[in-house]
Coordinates of C-alpha atoms in Angstrom, one line a residue:
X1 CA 44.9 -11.0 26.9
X2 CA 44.9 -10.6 30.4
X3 CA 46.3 -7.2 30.8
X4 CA 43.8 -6.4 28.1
X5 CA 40.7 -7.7 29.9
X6 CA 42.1 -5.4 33.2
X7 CA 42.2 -2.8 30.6
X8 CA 38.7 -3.1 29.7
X9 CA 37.7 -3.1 33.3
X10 CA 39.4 -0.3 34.6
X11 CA 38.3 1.7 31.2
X12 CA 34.5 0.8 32.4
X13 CA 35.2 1.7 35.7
X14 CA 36.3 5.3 34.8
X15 CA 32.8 5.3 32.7
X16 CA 31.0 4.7 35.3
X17 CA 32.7 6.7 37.6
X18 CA 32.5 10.3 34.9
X19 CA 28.6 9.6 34.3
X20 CA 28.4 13.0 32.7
X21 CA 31.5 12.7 30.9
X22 CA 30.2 9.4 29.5
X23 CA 26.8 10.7 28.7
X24 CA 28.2 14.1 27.1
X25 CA 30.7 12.0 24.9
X26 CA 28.6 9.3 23.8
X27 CA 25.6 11.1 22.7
X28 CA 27.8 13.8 20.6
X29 CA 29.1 10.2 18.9
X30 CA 25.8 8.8 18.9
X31 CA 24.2 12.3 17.1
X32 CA 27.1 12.4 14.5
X33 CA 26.9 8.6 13.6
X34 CA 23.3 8.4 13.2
X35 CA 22.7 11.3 11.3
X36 CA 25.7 10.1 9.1
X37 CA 23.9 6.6 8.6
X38 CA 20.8 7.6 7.8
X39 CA 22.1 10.7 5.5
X40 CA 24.2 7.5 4.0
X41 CA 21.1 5.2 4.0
X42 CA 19.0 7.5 1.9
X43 CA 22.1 8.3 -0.6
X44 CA 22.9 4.5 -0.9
X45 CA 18.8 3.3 -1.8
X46 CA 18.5 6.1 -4.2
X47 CA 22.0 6.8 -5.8
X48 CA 24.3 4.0 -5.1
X49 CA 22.6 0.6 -4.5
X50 CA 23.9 -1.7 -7.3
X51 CA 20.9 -2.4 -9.6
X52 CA 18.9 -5.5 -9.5
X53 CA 19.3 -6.7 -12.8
X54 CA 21.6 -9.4 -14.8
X55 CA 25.0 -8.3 -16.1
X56 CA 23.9 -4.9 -15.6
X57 CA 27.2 -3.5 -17.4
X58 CA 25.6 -4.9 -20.5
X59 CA 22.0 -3.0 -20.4
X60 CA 21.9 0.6 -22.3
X61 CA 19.8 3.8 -21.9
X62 CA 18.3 4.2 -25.4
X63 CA 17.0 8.3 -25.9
X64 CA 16.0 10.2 -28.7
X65 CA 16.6 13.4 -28.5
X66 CA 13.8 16.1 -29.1
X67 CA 12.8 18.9 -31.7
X68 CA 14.9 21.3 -29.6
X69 CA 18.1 19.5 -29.5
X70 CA 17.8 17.8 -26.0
X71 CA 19.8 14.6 -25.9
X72 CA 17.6 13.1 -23.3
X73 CA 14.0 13.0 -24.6
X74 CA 11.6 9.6 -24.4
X75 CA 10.9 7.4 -27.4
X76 CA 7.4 6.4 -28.6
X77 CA 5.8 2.7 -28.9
X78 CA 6.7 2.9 -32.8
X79 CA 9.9 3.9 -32.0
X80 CA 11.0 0.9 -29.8
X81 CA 9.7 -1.4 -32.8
X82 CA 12.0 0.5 -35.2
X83 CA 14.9 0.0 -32.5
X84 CA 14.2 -4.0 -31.9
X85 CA 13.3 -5.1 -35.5
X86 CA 16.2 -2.8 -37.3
X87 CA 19.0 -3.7 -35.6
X88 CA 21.5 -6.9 -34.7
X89 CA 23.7 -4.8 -31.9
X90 CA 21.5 -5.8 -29.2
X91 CA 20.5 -9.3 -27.7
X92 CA 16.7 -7.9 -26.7
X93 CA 15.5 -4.6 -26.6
X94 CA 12.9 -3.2 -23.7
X95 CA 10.3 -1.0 -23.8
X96 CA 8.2 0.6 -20.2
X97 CA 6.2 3.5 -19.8
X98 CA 4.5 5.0 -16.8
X99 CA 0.5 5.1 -16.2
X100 CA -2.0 5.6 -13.5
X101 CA -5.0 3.6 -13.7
X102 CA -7.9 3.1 -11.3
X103 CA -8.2 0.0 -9.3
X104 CA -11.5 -1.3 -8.3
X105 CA -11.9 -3.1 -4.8
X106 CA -16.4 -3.4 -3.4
X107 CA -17.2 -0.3 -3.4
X108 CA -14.2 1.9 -3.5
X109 CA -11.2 2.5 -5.9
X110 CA -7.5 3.9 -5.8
X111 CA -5.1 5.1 -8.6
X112 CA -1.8 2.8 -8.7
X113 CA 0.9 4.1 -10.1
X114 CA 1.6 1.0 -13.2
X115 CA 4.2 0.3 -15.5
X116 CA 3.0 -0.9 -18.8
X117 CA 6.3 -2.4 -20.7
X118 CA 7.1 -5.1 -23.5
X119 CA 6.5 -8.8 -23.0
X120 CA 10.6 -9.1 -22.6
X121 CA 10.9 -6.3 -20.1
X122 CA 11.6 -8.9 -17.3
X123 CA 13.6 -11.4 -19.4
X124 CA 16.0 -9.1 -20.8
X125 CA 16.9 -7.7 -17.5
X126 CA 17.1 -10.9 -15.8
X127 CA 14.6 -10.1 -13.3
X128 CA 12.1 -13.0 -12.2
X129 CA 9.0 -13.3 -9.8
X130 CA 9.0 -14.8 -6.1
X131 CA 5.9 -16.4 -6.8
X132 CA 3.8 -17.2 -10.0
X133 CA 5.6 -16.1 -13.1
X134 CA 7.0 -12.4 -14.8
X135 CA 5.3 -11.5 -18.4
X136 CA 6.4 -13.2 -21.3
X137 CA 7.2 -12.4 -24.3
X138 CA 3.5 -14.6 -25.4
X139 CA 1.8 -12.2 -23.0
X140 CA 2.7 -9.3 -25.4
X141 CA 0.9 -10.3 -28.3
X142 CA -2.7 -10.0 -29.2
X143 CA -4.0 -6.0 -28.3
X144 CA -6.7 -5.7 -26.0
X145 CA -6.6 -9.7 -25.5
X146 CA -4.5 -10.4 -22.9
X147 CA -6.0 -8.9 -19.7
X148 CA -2.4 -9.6 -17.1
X149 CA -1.0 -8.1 -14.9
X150 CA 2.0 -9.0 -12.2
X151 CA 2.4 -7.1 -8.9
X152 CA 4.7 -5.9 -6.7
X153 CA 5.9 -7.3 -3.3
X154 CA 3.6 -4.3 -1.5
X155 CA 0.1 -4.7 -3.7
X156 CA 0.8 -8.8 -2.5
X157 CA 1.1 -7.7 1.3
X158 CA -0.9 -4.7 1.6
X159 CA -3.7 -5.4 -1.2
X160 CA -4.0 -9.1 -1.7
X161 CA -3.2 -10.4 2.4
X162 CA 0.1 -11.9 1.4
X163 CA -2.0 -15.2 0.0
X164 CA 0.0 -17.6 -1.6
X165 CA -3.4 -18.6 -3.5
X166 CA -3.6 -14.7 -5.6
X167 CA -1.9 -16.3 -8.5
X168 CA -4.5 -16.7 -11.0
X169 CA -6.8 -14.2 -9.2
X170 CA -8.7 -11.5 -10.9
X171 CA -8.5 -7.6 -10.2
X172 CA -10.1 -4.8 -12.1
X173 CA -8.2 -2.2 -13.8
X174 CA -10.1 0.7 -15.6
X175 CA -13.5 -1.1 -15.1
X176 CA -12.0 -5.0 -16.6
X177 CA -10.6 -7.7 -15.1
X178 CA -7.2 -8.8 -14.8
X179 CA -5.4 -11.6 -14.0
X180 CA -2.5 -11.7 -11.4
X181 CA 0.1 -13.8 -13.8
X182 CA 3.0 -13.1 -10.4
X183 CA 4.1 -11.2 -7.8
X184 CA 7.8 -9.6 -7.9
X185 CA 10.5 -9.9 -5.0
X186 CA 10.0 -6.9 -2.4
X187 CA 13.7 -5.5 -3.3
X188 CA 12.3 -4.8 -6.7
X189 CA 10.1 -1.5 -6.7
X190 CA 10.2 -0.6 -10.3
X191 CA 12.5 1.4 -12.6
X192 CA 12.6 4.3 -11.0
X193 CA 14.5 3.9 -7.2
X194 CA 12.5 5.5 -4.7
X195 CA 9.3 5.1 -5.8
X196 CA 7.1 2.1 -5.6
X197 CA 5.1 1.2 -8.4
X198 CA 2.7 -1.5 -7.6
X199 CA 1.4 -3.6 -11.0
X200 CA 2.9 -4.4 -14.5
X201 CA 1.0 -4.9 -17.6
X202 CA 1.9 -5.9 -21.4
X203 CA 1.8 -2.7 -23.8
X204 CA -0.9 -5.4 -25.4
X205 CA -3.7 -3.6 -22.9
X206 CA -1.7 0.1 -23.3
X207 CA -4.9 1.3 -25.1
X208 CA -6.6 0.2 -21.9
X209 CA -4.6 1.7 -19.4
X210 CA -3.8 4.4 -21.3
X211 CA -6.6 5.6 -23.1
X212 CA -5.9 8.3 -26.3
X213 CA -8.2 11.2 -26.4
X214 CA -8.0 10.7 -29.8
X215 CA -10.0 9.0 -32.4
X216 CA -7.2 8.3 -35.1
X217 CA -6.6 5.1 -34.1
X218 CA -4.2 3.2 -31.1
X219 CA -1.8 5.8 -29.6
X220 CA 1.1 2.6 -30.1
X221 CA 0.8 2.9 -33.8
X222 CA 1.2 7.2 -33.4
X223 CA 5.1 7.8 -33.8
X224 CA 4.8 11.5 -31.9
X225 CA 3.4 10.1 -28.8
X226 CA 6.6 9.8 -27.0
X227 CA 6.2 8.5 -23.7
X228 CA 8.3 5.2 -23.7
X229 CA 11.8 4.6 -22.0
X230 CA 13.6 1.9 -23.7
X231 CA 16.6 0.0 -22.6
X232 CA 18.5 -2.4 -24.5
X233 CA 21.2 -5.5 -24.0
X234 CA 24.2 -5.5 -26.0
X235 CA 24.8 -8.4 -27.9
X236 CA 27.9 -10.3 -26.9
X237 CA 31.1 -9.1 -28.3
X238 CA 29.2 -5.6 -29.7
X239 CA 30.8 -2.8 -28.1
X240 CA 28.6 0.7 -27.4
X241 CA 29.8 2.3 -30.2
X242 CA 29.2 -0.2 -32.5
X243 CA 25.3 -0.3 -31.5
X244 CA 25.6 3.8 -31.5
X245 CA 27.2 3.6 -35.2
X246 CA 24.4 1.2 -36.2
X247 CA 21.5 3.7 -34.5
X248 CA 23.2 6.5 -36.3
X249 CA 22.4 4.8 -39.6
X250 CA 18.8 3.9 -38.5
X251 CA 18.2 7.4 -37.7
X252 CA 19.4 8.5 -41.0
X253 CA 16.6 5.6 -42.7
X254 CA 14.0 7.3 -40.4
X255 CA 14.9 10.9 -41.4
X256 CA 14.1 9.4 -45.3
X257 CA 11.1 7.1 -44.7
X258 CA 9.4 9.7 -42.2
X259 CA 10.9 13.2 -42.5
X260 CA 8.1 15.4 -40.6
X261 CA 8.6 13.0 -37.4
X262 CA 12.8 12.7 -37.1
X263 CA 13.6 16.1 -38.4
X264 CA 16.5 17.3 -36.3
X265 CA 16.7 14.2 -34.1
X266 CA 19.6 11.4 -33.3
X267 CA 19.3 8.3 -30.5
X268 CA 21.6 8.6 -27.7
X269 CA 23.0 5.5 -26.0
X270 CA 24.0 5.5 -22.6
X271 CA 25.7 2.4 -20.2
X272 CA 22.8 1.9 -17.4
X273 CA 25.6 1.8 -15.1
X274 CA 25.7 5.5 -15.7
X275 CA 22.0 6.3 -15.3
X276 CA 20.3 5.9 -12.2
X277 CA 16.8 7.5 -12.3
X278 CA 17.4 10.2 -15.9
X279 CA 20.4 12.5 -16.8
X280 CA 19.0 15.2 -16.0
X281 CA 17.5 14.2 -12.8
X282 CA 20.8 12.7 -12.0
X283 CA 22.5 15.9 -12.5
X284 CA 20.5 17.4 -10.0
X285 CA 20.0 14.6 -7.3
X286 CA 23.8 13.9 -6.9
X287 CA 25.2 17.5 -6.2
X288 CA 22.1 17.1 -3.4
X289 CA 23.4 14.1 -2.2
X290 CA 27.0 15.4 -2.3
X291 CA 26.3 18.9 0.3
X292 CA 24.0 16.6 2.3
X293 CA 26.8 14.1 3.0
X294 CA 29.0 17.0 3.3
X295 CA 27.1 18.7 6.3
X296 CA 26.4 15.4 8.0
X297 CA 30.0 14.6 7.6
X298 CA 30.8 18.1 9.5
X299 CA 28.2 17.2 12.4
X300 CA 30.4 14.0 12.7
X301 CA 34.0 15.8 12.4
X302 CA 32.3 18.5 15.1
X303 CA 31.0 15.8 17.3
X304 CA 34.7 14.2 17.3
X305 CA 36.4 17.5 17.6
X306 CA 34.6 17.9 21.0
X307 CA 35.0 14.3 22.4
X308 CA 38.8 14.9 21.8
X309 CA 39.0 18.2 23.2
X310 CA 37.3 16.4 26.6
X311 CA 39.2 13.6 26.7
X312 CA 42.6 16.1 26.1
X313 CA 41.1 18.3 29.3
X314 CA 40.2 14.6 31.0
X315 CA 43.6 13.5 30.4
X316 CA 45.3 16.8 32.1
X317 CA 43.3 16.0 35.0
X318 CA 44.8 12.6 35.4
X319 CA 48.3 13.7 35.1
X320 CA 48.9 12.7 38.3
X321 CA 47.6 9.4 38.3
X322 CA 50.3 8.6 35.0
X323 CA 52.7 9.7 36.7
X324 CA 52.2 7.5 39.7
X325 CA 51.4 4.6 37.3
X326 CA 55.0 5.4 35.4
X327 CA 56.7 5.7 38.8
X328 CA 55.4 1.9 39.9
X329 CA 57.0 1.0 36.6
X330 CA 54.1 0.9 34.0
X331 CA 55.6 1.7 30.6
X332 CA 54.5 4.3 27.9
X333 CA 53.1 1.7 25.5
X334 CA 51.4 0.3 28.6
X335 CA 49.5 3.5 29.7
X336 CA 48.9 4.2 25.4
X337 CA 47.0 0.6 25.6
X338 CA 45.3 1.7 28.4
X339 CA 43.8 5.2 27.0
X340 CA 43.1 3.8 23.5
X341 CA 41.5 0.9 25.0
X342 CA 38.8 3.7 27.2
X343 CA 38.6 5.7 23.7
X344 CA 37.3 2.2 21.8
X345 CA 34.9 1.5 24.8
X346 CA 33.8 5.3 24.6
X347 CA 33.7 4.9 20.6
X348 CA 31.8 1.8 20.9
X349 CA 29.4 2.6 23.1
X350 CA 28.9 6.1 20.4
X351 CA 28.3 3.7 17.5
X352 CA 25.5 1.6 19.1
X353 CA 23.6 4.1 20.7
X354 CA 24.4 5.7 16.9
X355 CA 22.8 2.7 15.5
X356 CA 19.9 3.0 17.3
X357 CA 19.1 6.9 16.8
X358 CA 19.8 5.8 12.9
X359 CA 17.2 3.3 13.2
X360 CA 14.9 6.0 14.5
X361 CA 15.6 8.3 12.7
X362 CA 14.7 6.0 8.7
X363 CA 11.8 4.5 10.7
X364 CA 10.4 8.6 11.2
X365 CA 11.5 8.9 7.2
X366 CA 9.9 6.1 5.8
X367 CA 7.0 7.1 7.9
X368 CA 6.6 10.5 6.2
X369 CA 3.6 10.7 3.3
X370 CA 4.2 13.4 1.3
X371 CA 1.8 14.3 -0.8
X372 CA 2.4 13.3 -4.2
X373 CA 0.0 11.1 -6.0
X374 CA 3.0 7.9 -6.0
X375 CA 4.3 5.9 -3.0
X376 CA 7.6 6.0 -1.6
X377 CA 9.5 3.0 -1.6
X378 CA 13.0 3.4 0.2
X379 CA 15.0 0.6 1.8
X380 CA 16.8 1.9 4.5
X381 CA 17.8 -0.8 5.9
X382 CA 21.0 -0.4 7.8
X383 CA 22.8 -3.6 6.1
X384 CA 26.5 -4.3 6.1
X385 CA 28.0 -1.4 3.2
X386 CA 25.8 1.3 5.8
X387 CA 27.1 -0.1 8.9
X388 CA 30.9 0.2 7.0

């Protein structure tokens, strides 16, 4: 320990001795590591942060493919009944769709971006509110009656002050009043990673906060309006390809009963380990994500190439200083510890002052507003799997 603590010194002594070497070195470490992080930080909130949900290896994707053939398409309200009362493969079956609606504060208003979703949608997931209470299944029940809504960790903060006392509160949606039933955690933003939605509300008020242009009645009962994502939760000991087999021959009752609306179509099931935002989007996103990490991961190698080729030309300049220290009877493994031991100080000071141009660098992303009509909600926080 004590040759290792003289090791240290004399390493910080050469450090400060070579300001310019130091400086160079350390900021091509510090450029490489925090454009790595914060490359990694983005790729991790959007792509590979697990998923907050319970026993997520039990939760499927649920599609119906379209006219055309596509195996990915949305499902409509009357489709998501068909799946939950016709079938014993799954222990609860969700349904969520997506809807702007206009909320109403004095004298001004905003469009929040809302998910409207069955009375399970938080139950069957396993999700649950930091303060009040999530919808219920009771909250789902009588159309047009049940005015509720919960909110997300940002409307609570941003919208609301943060006041323990907004449980019970009323805000207007679309002109009527609704009343805050909870408020979810903050590291729950919605179903879609990346972007924030800010309220949820029963499909019990979808006719409200998604009004039909038509006249023919509620656009829940209309089996062509397709413009529901459903998930579903395996029952225990049921298999995906036992609840596939089992939509395969609820299709086939559909194609008889209703023959102008499932012409030509079959459900899909997919493990939502599999799916982070959509298939399709997914098969765009993580090629993205995959040449992004790849450049970043050259600036690093590049960065590290030219730290070694200094520290090689540094090291030819001190030949005769090794061969002084190897004369006064300092062995090989001896003068190895030594240089290693300046390479991790060199190193270590390239990772802090890497951490800190990462944290700069998420702070100047999340500080971006582009301009599309939904916030952005990205943690990139730089927490331990980051930092590894």
């Amino acid at each position: 320990m004590t040759d290792l603590i003289k090791d240290v010194r004399y390493g910080l002594r050469l450090m400060v001795k070579s300001p310019g070497f130091t400086l160079v070195a350390t900021l091509s470490l510090a450029l490489g590591i925090g454009f790595n992080t914060t490359i990694f930080s983005a790729v991790d909130a959007v792509l590979l942060r697990p998923k907050l949900a319970f026993e997520p290896e039990t939760l499927v994707e649920v599609y119906l493919s379209d006219s055309s053939g596509y195996p990915y398409a949305t499902s409509s309200y009357a489709d998501y009944r068909e799946y939950r009362d016709r079938t014993d493969v799954f222990s609860g079956v969700v349904a969520q769709s997506t809807a702007i609606v206009r909320y109403r504060v004095g004298q001004s208003s905003e469009y929040l971006l809302t998910e409207v979703v069955s009375g399970n949608f938080f139950q069957v997931q396993g999700l649950h509110a930091r303060l009040g209470r999530a919808l219920e299944p009771s909250d789902d029940v009588s159309r047009g009656g049940h005015p509720v809504v919960v909110v997300s960790d940002a409307f609570w903060r941003g919208r609301l002050g943060g006041d323990h006392e907004a449980i019970g509160r009323t805000i207007e949606l679309n002109g009527r009043p609704y009343a805050i039933l909870g408020v979810m955690p903050a590291e729950y933003t919605g179903s879609i990673p990346g972007i924030g939605t800010e309220l949820w509300a029963p499909f019990a008020m979808g006719d409200h906060l998604e009004p039909s242009s038509r006249e023919d009645g509620s656009w829940l009962d209309r089996r062509t309006r397709r413009n529901v994502l459903v998930k579903a939760r395996l029952a225990r000991g049921i298999s995906i390809a036992q609840a596939q087999a089992q939509m395969d021959r609820l299709m086939a009752e559909l194609r008889e009963e209703h023959p102008d609306e499932y012409r030509d179509r079959a459900i899909h099931l997919m493990p939502s380990d599999d799916v982070r935002i959509h298939p399709i989007v997914d098969g765009a996103l993580y090629p993205v994500a995959g040449v992004l990490m790849a450049v970043v991961g050259l600036v690093l190698l590049i960065a590290c190439a030219n730290v070694a080729n200094m520290l090689l030309a540094r090291a030819s300049a001190r030949g005769s200083e090794v061969a002084i220290r190897m004369a006064m009877g300092s062995s090989r493994f001896r003068l190895v510890r030594q240089l290693l031991t300046e390479s991790l100080l060199l190193s270590s000071l390239g990772g802090v002052l890497g951490i800190g141009v990462a944290y700069v660098s998420t702070e100047a992303i999340l500080s971006l507003r582009p301009p599309i009509p939904v916030p952005i909600a990205l943690d990139l926080s730089l927490n331990s799997r980051v930092l590894l």
